[in-house]
Coordinates of N, CA and C in Angstrom, one line a residue:
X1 N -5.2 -12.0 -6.9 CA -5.2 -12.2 -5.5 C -6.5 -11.5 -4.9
X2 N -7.2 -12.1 -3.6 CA -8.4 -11.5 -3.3 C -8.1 -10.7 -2.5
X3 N -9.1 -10.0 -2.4 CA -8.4 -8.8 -1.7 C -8.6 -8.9 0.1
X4 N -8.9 -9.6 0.4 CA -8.6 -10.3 1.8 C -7.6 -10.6 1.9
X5 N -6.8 -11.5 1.5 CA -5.7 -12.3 1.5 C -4.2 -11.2 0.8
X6 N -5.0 -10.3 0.2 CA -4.0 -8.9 -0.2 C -3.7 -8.0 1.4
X7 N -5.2 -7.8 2.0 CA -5.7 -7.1 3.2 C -4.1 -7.5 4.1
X8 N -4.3 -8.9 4.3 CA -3.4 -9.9 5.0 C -2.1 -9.3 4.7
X9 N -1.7 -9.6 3.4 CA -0.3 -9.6 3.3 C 0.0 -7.8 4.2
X10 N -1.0 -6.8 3.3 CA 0.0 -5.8 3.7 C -0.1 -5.4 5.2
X11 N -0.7 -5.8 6.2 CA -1.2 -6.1 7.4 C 0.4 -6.5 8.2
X12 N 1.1 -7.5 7.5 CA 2.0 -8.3 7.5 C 3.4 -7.2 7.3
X13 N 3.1 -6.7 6.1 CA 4.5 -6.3 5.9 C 4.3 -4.4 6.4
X14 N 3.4 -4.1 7.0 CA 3.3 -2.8 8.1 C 4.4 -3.5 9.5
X15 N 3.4 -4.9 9.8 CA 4.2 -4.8 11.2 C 6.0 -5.3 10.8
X16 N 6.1 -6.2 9.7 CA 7.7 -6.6 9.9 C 8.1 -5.1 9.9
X17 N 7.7 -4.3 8.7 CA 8.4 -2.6 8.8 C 8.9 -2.2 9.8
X18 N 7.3 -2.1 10.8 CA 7.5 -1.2 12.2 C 8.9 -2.1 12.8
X19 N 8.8 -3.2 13.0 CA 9.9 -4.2 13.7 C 11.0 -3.8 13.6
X20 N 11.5 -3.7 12.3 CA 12.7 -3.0 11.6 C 13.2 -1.9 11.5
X21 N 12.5 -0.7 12.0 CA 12.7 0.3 12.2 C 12.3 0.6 13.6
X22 N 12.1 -0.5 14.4 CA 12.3 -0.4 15.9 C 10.5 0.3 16.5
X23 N 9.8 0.1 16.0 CA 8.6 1.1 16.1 C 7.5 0.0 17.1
X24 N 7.2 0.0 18.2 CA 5.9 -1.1 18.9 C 4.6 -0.6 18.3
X25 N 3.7 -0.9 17.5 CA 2.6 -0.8 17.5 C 1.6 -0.7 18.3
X26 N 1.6 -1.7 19.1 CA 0.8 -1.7 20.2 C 0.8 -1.0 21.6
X27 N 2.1 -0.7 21.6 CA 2.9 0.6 22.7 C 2.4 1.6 22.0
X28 N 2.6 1.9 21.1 CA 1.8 3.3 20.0 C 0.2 3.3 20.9
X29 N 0.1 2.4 20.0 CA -1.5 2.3 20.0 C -2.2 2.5 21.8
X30 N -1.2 2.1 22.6 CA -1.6 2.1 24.2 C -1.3 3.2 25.0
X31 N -0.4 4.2 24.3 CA 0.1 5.3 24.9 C -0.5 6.4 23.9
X32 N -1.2 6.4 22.9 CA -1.8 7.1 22.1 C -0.8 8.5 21.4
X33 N 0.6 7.4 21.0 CA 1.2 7.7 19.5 C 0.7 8.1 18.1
X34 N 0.1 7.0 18.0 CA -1.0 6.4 16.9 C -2.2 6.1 17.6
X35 N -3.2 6.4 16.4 CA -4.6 5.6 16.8 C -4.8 4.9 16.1
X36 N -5.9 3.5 16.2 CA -6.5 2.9 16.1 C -6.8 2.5 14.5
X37 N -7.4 4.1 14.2 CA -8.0 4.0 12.6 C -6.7 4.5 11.8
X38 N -5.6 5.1 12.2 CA -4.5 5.6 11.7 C -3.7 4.0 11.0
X39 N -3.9 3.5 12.7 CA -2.9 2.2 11.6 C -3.4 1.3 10.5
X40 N -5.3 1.1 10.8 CA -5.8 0.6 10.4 C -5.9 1.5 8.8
X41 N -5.9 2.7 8.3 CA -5.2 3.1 6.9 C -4.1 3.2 6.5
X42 N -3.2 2.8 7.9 CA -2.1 2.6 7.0 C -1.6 0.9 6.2
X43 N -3.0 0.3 6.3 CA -2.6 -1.0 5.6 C -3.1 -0.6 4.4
X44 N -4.5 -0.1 4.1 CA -4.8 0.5 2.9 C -3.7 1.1 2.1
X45 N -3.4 2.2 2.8 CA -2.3 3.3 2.0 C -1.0 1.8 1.3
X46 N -1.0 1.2 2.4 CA 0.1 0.1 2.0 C -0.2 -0.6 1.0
X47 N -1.1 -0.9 0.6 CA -2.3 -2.0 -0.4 C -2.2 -0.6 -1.6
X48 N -2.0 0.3 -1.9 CA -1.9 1.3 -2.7 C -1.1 1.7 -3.3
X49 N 0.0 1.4 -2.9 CA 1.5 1.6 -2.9 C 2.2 1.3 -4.3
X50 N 3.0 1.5 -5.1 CA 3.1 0.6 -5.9 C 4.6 0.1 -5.5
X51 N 5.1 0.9 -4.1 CA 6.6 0.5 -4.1 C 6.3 -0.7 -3.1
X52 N 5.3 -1.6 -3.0 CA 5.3 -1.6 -1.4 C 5.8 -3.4 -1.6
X53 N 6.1 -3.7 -3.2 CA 6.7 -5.1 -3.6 C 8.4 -5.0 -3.3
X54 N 8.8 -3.8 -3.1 CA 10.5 -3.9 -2.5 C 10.6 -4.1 -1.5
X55 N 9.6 -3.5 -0.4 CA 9.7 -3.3 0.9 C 10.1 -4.6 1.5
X56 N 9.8 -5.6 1.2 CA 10.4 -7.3 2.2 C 12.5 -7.0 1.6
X57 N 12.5 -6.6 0.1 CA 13.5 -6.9 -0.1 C 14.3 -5.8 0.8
X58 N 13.8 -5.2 0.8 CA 14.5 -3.5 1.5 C 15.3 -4.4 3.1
X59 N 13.5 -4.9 3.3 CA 13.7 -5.0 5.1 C 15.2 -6.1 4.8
X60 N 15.3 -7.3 4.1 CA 16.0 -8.2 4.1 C 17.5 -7.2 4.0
X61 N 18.1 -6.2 3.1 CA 19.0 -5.6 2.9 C 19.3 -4.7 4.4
X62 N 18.7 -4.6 4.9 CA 19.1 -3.7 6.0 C 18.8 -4.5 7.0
X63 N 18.9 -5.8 7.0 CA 18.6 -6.8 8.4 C 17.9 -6.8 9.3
X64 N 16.7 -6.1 8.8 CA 15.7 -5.6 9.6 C 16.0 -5.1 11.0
X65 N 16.8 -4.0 10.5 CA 17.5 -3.1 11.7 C 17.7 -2.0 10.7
X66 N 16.5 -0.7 11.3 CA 17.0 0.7 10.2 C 16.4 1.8 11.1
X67 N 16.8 2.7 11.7 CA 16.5 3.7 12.1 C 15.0 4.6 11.4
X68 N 14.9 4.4 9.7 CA 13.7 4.5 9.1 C 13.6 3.9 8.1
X69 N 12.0 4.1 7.6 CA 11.5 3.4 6.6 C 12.2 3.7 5.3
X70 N 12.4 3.1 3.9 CA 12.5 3.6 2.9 C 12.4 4.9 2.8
X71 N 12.9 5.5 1.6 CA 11.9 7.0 1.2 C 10.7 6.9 0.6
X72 N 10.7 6.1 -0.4 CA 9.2 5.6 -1.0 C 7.9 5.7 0.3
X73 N 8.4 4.8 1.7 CA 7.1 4.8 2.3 C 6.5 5.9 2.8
X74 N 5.0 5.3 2.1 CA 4.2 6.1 2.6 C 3.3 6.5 3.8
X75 N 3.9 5.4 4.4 CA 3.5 5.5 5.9 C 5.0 6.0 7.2
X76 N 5.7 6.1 6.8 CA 6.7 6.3 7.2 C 6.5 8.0 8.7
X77 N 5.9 8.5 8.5 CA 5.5 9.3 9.0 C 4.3 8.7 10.3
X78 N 3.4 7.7 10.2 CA 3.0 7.1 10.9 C 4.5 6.5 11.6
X79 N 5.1 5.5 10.9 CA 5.8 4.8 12.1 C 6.7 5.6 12.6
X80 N 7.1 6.4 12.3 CA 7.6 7.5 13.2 C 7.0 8.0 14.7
X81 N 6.4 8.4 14.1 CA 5.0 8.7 15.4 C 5.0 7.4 16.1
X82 N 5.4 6.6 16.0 CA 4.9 5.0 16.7 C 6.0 4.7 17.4
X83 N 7.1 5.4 17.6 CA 8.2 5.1 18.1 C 8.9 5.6 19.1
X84 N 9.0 5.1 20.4 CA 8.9 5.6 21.6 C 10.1 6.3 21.4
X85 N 10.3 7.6 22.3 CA 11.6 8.0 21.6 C 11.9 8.8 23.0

């Protein structure tokens, strides 16, 4: 897989995460939760991962409704921080 179209996917499965565990990215990002370059490695860190092939099954098992991320994630501490509370 190229690593563009890799880029993509985990791009993808940050935001369904955030979704799931209730987290706005963009609220983050506009109230300065999170920044900018934070989320932008947390797609790296995500592309690094080796748990990060469960993570769709995870979100599907918990109905994309979970208070938090897996234990494995390693951004989980970012979406934390991302979550108006």
């Amino acid at each position: 897989m190229g690593f563009l179209k890799k880029l993509d996917q985990h791009s993808d499965l940050i935001g369904s995460m955030a979704e799931t565990v209730h987290a706005d990215l963009a609220e983050a990002l506009m109230f300065g939760r999170i920044q900018g370059q934070e989320l932008r490695n947390a797609v790296l860190v995500c592309m690094g991962c080796e748990g990060s092939g469960d993570c769709r099954n995870w979100m599907d098992a918990h109905g994309h409704d979970a208070d938090t991320p897996p234990a494995y994630c390693r951004n989980s501490g970012m979406l934390a921080r991302a979550k108006s509370h």
